[in-house]
Short mmCIF file of C-alpha atoms in Angstrom, two decimals:
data_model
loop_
_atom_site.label_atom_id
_atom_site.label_comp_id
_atom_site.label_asym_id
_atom_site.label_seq_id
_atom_site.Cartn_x
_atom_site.Cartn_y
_atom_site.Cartn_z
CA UNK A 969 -13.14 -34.26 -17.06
CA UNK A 970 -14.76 -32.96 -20.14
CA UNK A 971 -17.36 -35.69 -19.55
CA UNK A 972 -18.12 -34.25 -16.52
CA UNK A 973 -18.10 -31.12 -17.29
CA UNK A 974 -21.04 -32.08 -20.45
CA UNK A 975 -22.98 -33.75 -18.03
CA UNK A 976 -22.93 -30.68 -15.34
CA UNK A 977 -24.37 -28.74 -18.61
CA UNK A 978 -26.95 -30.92 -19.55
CA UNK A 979 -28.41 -31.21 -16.27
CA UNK A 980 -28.39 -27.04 -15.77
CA UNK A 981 -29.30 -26.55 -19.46
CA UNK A 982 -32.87 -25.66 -18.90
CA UNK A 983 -31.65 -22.65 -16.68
CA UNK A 984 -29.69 -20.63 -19.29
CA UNK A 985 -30.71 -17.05 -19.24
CA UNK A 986 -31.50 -15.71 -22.70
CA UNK A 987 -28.95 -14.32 -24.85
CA UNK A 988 -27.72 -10.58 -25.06
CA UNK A 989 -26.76 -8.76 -27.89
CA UNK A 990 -23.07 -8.32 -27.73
CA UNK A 991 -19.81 -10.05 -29.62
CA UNK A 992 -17.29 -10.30 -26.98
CA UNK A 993 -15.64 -13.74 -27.39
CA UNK A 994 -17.35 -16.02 -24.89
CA UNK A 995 -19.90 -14.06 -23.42
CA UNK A 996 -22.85 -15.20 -25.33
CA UNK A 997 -25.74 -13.53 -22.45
CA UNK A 998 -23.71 -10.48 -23.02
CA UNK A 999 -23.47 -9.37 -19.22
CA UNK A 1000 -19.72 -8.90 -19.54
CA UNK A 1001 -18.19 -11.98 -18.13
CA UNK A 1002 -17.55 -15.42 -19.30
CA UNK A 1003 -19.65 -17.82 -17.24
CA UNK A 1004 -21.09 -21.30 -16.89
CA UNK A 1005 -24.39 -19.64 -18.58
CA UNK A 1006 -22.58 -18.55 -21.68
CA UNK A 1007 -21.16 -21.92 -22.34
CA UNK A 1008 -25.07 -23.63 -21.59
CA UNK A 1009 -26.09 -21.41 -24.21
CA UNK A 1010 -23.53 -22.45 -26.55
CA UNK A 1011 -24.74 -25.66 -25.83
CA UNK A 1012 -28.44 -25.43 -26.15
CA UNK A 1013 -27.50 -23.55 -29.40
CA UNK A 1014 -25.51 -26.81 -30.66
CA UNK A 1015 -28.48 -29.31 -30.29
CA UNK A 1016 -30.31 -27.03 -31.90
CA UNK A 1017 -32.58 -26.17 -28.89
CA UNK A 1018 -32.57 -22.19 -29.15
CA UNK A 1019 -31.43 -19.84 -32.29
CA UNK A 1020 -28.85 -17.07 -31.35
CA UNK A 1021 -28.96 -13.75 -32.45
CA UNK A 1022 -26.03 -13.00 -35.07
CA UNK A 1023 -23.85 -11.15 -32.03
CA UNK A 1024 -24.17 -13.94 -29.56
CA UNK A 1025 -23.62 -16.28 -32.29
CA UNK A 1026 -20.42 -14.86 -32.98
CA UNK A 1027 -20.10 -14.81 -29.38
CA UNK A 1028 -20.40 -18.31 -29.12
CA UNK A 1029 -18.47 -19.30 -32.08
CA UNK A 1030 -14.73 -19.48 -30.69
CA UNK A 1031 -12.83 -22.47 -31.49
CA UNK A 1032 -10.23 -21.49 -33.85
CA UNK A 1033 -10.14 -22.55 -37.24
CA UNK A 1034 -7.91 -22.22 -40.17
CA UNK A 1035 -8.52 -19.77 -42.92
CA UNK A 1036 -7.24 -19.31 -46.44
CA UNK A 1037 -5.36 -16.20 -45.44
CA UNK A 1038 -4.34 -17.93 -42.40
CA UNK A 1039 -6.34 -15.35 -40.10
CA UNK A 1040 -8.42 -16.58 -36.85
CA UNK A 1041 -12.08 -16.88 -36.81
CA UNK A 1042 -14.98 -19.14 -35.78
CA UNK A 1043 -15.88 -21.98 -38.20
CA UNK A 1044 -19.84 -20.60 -37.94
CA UNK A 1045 -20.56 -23.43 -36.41
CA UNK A 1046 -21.52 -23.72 -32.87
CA UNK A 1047 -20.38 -27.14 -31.67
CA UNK A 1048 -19.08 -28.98 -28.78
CA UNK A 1049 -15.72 -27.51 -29.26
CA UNK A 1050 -17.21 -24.13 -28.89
CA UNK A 1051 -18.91 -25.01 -25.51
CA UNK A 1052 -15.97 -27.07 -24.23
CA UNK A 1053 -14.00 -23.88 -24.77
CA UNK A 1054 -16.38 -21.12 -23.32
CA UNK A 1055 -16.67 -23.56 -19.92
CA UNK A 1056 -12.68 -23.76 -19.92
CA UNK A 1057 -12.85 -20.16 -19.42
CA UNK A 1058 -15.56 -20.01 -17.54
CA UNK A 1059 -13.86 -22.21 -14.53
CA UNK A 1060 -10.54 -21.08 -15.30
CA UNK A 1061 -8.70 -23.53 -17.48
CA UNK A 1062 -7.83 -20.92 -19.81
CA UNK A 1063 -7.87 -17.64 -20.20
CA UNK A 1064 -11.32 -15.63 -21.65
CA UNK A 1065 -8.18 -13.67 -23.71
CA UNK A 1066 -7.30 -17.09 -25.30
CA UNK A 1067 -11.11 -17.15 -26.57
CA UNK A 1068 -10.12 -15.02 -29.81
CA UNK A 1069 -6.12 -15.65 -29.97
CA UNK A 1070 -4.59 -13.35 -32.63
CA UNK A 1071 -2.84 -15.31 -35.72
CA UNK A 1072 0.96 -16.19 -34.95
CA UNK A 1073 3.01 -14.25 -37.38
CA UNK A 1074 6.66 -15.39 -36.69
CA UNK A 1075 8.68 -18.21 -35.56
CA UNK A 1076 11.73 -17.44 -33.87
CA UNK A 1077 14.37 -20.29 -34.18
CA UNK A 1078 17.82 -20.61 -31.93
CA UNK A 1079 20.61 -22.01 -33.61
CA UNK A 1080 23.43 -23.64 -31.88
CA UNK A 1081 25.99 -25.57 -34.11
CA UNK A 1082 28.99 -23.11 -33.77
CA UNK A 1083 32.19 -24.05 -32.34
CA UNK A 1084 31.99 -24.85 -28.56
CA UNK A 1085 31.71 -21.14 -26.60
CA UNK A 1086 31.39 -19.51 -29.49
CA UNK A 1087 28.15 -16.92 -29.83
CA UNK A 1088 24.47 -18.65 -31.43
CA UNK A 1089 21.90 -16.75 -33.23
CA UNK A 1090 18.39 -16.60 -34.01
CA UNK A 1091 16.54 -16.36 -37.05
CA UNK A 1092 13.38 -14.45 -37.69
CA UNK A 1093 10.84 -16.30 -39.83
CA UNK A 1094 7.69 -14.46 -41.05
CA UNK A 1095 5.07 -17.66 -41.13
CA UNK A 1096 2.59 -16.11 -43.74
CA UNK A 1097 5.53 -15.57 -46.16
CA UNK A 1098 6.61 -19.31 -45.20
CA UNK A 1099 3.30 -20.59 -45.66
CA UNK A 1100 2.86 -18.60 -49.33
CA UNK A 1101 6.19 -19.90 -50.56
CA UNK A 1102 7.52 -15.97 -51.12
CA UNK A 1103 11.28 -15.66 -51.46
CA UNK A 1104 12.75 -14.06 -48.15
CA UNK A 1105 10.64 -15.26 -45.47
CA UNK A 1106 13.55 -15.58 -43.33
CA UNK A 1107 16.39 -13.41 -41.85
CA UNK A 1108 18.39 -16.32 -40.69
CA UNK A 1109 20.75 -14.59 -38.26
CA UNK A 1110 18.47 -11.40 -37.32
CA UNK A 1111 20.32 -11.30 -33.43
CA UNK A 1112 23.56 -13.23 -31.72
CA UNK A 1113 22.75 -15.06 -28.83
CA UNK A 1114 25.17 -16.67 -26.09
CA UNK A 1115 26.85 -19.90 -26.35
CA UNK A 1116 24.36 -23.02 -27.02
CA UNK A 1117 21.23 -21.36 -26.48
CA UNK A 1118 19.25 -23.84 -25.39
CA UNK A 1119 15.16 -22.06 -25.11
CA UNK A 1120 13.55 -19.53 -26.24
CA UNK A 1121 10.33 -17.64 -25.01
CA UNK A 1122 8.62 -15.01 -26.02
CA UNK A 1123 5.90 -12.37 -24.12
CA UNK A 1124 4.70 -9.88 -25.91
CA UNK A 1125 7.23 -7.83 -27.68
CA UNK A 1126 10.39 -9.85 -25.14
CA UNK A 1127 12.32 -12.70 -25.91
CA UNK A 1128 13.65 -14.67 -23.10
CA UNK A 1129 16.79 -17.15 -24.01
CA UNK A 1130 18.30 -19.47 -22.00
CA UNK A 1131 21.90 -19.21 -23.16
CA UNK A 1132 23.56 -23.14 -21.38
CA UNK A 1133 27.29 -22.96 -21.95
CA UNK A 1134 27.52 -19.00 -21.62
CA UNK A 1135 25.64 -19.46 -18.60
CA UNK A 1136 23.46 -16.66 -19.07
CA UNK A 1137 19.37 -15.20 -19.03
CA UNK A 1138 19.54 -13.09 -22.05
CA UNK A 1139 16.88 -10.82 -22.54
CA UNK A 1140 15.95 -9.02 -26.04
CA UNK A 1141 13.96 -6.27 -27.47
CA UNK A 1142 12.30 -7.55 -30.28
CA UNK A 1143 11.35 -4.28 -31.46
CA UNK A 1144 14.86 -2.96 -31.78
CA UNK A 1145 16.37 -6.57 -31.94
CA UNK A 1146 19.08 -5.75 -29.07
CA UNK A 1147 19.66 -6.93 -25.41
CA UNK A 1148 17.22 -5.02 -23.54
CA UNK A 1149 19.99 -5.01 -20.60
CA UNK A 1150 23.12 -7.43 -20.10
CA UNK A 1151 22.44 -10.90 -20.19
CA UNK A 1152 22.10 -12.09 -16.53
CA UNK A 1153 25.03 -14.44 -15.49
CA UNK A 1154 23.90 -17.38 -13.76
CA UNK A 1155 26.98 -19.12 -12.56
CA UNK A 1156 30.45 -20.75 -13.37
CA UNK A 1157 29.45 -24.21 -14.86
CA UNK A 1158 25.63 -24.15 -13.87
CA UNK A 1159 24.80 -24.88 -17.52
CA UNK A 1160 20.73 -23.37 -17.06
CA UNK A 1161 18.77 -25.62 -19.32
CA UNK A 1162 15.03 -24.16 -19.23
CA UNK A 1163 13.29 -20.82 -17.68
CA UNK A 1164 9.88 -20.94 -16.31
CA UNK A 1165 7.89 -17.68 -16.14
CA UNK A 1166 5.25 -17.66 -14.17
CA UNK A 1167 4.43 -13.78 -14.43
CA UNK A 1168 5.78 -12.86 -10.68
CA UNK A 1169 8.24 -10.65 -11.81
CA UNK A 1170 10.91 -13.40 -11.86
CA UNK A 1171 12.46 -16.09 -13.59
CA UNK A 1172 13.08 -19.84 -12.50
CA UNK A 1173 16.03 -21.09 -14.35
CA UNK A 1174 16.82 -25.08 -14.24
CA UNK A 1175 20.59 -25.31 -13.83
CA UNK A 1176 21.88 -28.57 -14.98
CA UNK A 1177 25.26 -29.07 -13.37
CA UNK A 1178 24.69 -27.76 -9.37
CA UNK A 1179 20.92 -29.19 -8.79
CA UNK A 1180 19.38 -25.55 -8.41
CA UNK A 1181 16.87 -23.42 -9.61
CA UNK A 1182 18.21 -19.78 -9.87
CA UNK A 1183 15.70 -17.54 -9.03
CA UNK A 1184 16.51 -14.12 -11.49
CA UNK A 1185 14.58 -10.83 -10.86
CA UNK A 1186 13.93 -9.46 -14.37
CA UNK A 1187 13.70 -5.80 -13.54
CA UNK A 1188 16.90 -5.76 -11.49
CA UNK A 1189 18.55 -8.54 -13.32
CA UNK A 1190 19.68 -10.15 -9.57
CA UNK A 1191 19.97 -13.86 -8.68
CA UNK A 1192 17.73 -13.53 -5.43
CA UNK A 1193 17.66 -17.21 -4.48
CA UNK A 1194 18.37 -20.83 -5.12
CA UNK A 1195 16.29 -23.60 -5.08
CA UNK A 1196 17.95 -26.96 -4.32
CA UNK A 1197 15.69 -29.36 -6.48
CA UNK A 1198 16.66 -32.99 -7.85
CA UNK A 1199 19.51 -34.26 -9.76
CA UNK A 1200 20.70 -32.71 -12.85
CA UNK A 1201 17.17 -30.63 -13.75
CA UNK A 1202 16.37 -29.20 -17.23
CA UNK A 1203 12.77 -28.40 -17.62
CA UNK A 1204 11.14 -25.81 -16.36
CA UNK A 1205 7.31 -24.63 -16.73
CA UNK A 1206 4.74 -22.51 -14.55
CA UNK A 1207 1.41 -23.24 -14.22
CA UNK A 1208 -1.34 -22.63 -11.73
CA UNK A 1209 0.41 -20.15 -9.95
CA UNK A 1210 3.58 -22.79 -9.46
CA UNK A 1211 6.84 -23.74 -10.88
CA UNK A 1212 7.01 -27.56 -12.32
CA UNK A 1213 11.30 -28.61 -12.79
CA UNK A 1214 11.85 -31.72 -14.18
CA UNK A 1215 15.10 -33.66 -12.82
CA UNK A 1216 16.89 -36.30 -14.92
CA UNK A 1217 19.04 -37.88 -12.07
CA UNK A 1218 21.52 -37.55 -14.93
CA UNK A 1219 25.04 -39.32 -13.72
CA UNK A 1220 28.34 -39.31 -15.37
CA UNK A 1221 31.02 -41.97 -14.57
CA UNK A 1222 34.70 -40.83 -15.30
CA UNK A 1223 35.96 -44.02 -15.01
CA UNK A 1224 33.88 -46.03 -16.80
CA UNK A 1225 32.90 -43.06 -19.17
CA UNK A 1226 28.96 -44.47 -18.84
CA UNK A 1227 26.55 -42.30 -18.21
CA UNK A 1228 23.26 -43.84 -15.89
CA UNK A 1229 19.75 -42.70 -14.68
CA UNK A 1230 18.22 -42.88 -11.48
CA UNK A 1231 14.65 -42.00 -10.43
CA UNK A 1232 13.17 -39.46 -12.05
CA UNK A 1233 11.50 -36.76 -10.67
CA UNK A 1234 9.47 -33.39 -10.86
CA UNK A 1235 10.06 -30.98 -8.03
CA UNK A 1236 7.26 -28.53 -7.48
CA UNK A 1237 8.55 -24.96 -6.15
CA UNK A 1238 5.70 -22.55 -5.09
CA UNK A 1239 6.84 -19.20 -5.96
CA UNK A 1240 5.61 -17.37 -2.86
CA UNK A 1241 8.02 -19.09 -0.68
CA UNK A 1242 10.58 -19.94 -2.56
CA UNK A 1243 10.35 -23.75 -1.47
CA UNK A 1244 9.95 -27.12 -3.02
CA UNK A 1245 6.70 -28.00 -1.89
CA UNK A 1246 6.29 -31.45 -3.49
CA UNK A 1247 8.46 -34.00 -5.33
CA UNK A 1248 6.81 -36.40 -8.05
CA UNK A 1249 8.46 -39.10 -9.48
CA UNK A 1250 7.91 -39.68 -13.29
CA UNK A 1251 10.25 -41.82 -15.70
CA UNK A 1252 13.12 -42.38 -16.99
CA UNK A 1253 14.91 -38.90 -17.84
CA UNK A 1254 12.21 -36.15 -17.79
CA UNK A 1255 13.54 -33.30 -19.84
CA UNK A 1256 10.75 -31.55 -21.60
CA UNK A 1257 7.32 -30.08 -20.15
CA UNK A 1258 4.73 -28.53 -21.82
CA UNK A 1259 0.41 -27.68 -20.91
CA UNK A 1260 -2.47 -28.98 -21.94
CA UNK A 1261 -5.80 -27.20 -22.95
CA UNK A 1262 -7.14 -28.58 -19.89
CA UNK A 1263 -4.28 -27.17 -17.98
CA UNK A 1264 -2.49 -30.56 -17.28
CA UNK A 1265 1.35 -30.55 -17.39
CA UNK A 1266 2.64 -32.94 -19.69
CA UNK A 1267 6.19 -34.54 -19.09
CA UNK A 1268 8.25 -36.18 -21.72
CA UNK A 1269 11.04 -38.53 -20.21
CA UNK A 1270 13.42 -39.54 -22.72
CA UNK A 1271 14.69 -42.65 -21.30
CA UNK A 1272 17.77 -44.20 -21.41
CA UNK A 1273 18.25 -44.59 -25.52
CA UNK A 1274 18.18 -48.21 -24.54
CA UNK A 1275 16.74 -50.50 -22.03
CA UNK A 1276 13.98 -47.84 -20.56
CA UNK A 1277 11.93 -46.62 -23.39
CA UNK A 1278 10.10 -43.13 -23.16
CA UNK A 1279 6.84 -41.86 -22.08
CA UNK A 1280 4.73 -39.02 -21.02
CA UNK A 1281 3.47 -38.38 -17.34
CA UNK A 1282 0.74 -36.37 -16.75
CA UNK A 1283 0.08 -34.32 -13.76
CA UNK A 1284 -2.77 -32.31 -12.79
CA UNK A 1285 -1.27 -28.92 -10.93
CA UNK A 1286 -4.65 -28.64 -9.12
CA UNK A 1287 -3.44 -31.96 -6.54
CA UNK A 1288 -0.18 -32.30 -7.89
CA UNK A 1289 -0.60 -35.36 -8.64
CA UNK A 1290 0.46 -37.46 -11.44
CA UNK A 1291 -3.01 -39.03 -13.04
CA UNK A 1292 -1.36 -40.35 -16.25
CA UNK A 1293 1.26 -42.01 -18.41
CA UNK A 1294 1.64 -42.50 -22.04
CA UNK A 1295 4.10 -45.44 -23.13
CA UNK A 1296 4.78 -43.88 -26.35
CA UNK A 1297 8.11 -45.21 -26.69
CA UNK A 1298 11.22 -44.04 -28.82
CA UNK A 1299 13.37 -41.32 -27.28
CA UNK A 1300 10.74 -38.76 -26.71
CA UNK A 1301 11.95 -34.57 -26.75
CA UNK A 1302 10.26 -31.50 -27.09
CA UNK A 1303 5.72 -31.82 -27.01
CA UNK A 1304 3.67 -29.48 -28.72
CA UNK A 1305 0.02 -30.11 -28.11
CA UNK A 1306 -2.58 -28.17 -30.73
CA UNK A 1307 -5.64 -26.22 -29.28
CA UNK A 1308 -8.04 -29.14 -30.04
CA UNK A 1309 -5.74 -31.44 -28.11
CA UNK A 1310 -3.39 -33.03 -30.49
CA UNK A 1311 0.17 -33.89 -28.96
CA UNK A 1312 2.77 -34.33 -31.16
CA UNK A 1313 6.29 -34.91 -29.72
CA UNK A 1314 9.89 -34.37 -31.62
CA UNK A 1315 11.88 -37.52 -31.17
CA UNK A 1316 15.37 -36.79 -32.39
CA UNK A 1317 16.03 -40.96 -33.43
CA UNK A 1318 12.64 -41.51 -34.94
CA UNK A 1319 10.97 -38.58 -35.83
CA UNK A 1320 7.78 -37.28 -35.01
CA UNK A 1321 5.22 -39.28 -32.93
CA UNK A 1322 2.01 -38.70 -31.73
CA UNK A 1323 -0.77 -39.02 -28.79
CA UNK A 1324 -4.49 -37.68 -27.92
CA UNK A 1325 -3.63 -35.41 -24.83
CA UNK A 1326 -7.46 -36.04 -23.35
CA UNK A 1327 -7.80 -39.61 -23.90
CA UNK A 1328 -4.05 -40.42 -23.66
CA UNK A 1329 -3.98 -42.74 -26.16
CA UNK A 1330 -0.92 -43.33 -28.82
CA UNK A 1331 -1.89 -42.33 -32.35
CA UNK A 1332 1.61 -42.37 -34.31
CA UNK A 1333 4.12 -45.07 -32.33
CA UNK A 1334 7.91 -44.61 -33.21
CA UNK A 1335 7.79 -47.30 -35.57
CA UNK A 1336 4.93 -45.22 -37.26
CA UNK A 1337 6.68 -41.93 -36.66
CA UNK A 1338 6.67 -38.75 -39.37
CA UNK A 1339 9.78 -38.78 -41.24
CA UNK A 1340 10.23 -35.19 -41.83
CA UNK A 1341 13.76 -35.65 -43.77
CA UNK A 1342 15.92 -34.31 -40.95
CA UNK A 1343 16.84 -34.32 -36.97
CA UNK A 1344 13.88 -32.77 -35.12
CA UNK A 1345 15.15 -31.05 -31.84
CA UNK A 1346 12.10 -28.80 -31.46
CA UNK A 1347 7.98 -28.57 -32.26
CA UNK A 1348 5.62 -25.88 -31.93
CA UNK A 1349 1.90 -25.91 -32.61
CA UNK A 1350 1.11 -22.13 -33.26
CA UNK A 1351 -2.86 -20.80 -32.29
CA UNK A 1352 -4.41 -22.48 -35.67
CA UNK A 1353 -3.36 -25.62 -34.82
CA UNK A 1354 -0.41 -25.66 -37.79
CA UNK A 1355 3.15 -27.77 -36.74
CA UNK A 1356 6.45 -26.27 -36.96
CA UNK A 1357 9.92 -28.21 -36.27
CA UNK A 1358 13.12 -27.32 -36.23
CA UNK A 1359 15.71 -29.59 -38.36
CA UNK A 1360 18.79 -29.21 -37.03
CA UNK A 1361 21.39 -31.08 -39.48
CA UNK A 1362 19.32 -29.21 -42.31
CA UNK A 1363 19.24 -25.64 -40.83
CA UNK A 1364 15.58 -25.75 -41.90
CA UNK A 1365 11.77 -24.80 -40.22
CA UNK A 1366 9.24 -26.89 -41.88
CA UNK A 1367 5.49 -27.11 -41.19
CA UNK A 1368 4.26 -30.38 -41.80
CA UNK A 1369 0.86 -32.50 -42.63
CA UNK A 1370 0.45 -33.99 -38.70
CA UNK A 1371 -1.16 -37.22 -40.40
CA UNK A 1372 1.52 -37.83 -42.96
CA UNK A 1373 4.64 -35.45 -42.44
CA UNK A 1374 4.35 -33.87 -46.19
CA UNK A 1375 6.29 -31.00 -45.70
CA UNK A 1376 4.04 -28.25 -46.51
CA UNK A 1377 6.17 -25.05 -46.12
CA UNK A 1378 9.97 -24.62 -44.97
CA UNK A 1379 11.99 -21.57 -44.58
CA UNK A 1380 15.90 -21.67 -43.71
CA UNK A 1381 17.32 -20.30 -40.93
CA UNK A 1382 20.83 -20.08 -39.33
CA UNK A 1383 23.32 -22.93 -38.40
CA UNK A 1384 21.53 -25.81 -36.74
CA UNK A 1385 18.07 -24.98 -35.23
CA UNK A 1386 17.43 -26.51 -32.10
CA UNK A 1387 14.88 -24.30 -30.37
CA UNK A 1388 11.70 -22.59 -31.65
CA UNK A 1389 9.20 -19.53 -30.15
CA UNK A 1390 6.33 -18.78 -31.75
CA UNK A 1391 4.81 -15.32 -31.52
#
């Protein structure tokens, strides 16, 4: 794809219109949109073929880099990266807001080691404090939460939590820190897993234990449908305008007290209708989904601890197909995949390993995996391409070196941390 996408460049590069004088992120021509021109300017500008003016320079100049304060801003170079982003905009891969992403400032981490029904919290972890080493970076039970809560996302100044054994969509304020309205009850012994939001006004909860996907209208706080999908689902994540739910095919045998896989399998759900329009089948296990830069869903099946090791299937929501797999072995959980395209996946036996999310190609194999002192149930990669995860038998957030695992910062939070939200 991003071969492609060059080569369409170079061969149209002779037709870029000249530059404008204006600094909004992306539109280097300055005539208000984020096009296929902006991003051949960007490139003639990186061979070296024109000179930008200093506003379409900073135009031009938006993949994210790292600074000593830990604020956003270009790297004042104008390089391949910078194109590759500007053209993602420019056809819709991402969006032109995601040009000049503001700094993360907290992590938001669930913990859920308490007695079995008994109430979770979340702690609050201010990531510039973290990263400085100041005392008090963390209030490590800011807000309760229900019983095992088992996600946590965040849009804008709204947490979403996906509560499993209180059965519950629990919405909070994060501005006052309280339940913006009653948590929303899903249903005895559905056990919801993962929410997808896919900004229709609803939510599509995965709901382990009865093979559904509960469709929950925020404003009114109503189940208004439900979705029969595969066995046993758990993940849940929108993209392109659709609703990707992983299924396990998760079986429990009473007698024998063994617990098997069958098939596994995505179900895609288009929101509009309320149906499952397509059913993939992936590995062994799929519990965990996360995007790519290029818009690809990413699926991380977990196996069976045994015989079927993990991988990663990759499916592009455009054909709904799945054009990729990544044997990276272990007991894959939870991916978080940097803005440059860096996937790095918790694996609660081995650690933390690690694949290219473009080329699809195993950098850090489990027997090469990060030890990062501690059970990693959860990763996050916030806008600057930092790593987070949450250790959940030391009641710790660490970031991490992603070549070595050096812990680099750490903050506590509350009673085993199993979930993490960045904001």
């Amino acid at each position: 794809m991003r071969l492609l996408l060059l080569t369409i460049l170079l061969a149209l590069v002779a037709m870029a219109a000249c530059p404008g004088a204006y600094a909004t992120p992306g539109d280097v021509n300055g005539d208000g949109s984020v096009t296929i021109a902006d991003a051949m300017l960007a490139l003639r500008a990186s061979l070296g073929l024109i000179q930008l003016d200093s506003a379409a320079a900073q135009a031009a100049d938006v993949a994210p880099r790292p600074g000593a304060d830990g604020r956003l801003f270009g790297d004042g170079v104008i390089n391949v990266a910078d194109v590759m982003r500007i053209l993602q905009a420019a056809v819709g891969l991402i969006q032109e807001s995601e040009l000049a992403p503001v700094a993360n400032s907290r992590i938001y981490a669930l913990n859920g080691k308490t007695p079995l029904g008994s109430p979770g919290t979340a702690s609050i972890i201010d990531i510039q404090a973290m990263l400085s080493g100041k005392p008090g970076a963390s209030v490590t039970n800011a807000f309760a939460t229900g019983a095992v809560p088992n996600q946590i996302q965040v849009v804008g100044d709204t947490a979403y939590i996906v509560n499993s054994v209180s059965n519950t969509l629990q919405i909070v304020d994060l501005k006052t820190l309280r339940d913006a309205r009653p948590p929303i009850y899903l249903g005895d012994g559905a056990n919801p897993m993962q929410a997808a939001l896919p900004g229709d006004g609803n939510a599509y909860v995965a709901l382990l234990m009865t093979n559904e996907v509960a469709v929950v209208n925020l404003s009114s706080g109503v189940v208004e449908n439900r979705i029969k999908v595969g066995v046993a689902p758990t993940g849940a994540i929108a993209a392109r305008g659709k609703v990707y739910v992983t299924n396990t095919a998760f079986q429990y045998d009473p007698a024998t007290q063994m617990v098997t896989y069958g098939q596994g399998t995505v179900s895609v759900i288009d929101p509009a209708t309320a149906q499952v329009v397509k059913t993939l089948q992936v590995g062994t296990n799929p519990q965990y989904v996360t995007i790519d830069p290029q818009g690809r869903v990413h699926v991380s099946c977990t196996g069976d601890y045994g015989s079927h090791p993990g991988e990663v299937d990759v499916i592009d929501p455009r054909i709904d197909e799945v054009v990729g797999r990544v044997p990276v072995g272990g007991s894959p959980g939870p991916i978080a995949i940097t803005f440059d395209g860096r996937a790095y996946i918790g694996d609660a036996s081995y650690g933390v390993t690690a694949y290219n999310a473009s080329t699809l190609q195993v950098t850090i194999p489990p027997e090469r995996a990060l030890k990062l002192g501690g059970t990693v149930l959860d990763i996050k990669a916030d806008t600057m391409g930092r790593l987070y995860a949450a250790l959940f038998d030391k009641d710790l957030v660490v970031e991490f070196e992603p070549a070595t695992g050096a812990i680099l910062a750490q903050a506590p939070t509350g009673t085993g941390p199993e979930a993490l939200a960045i904001q």
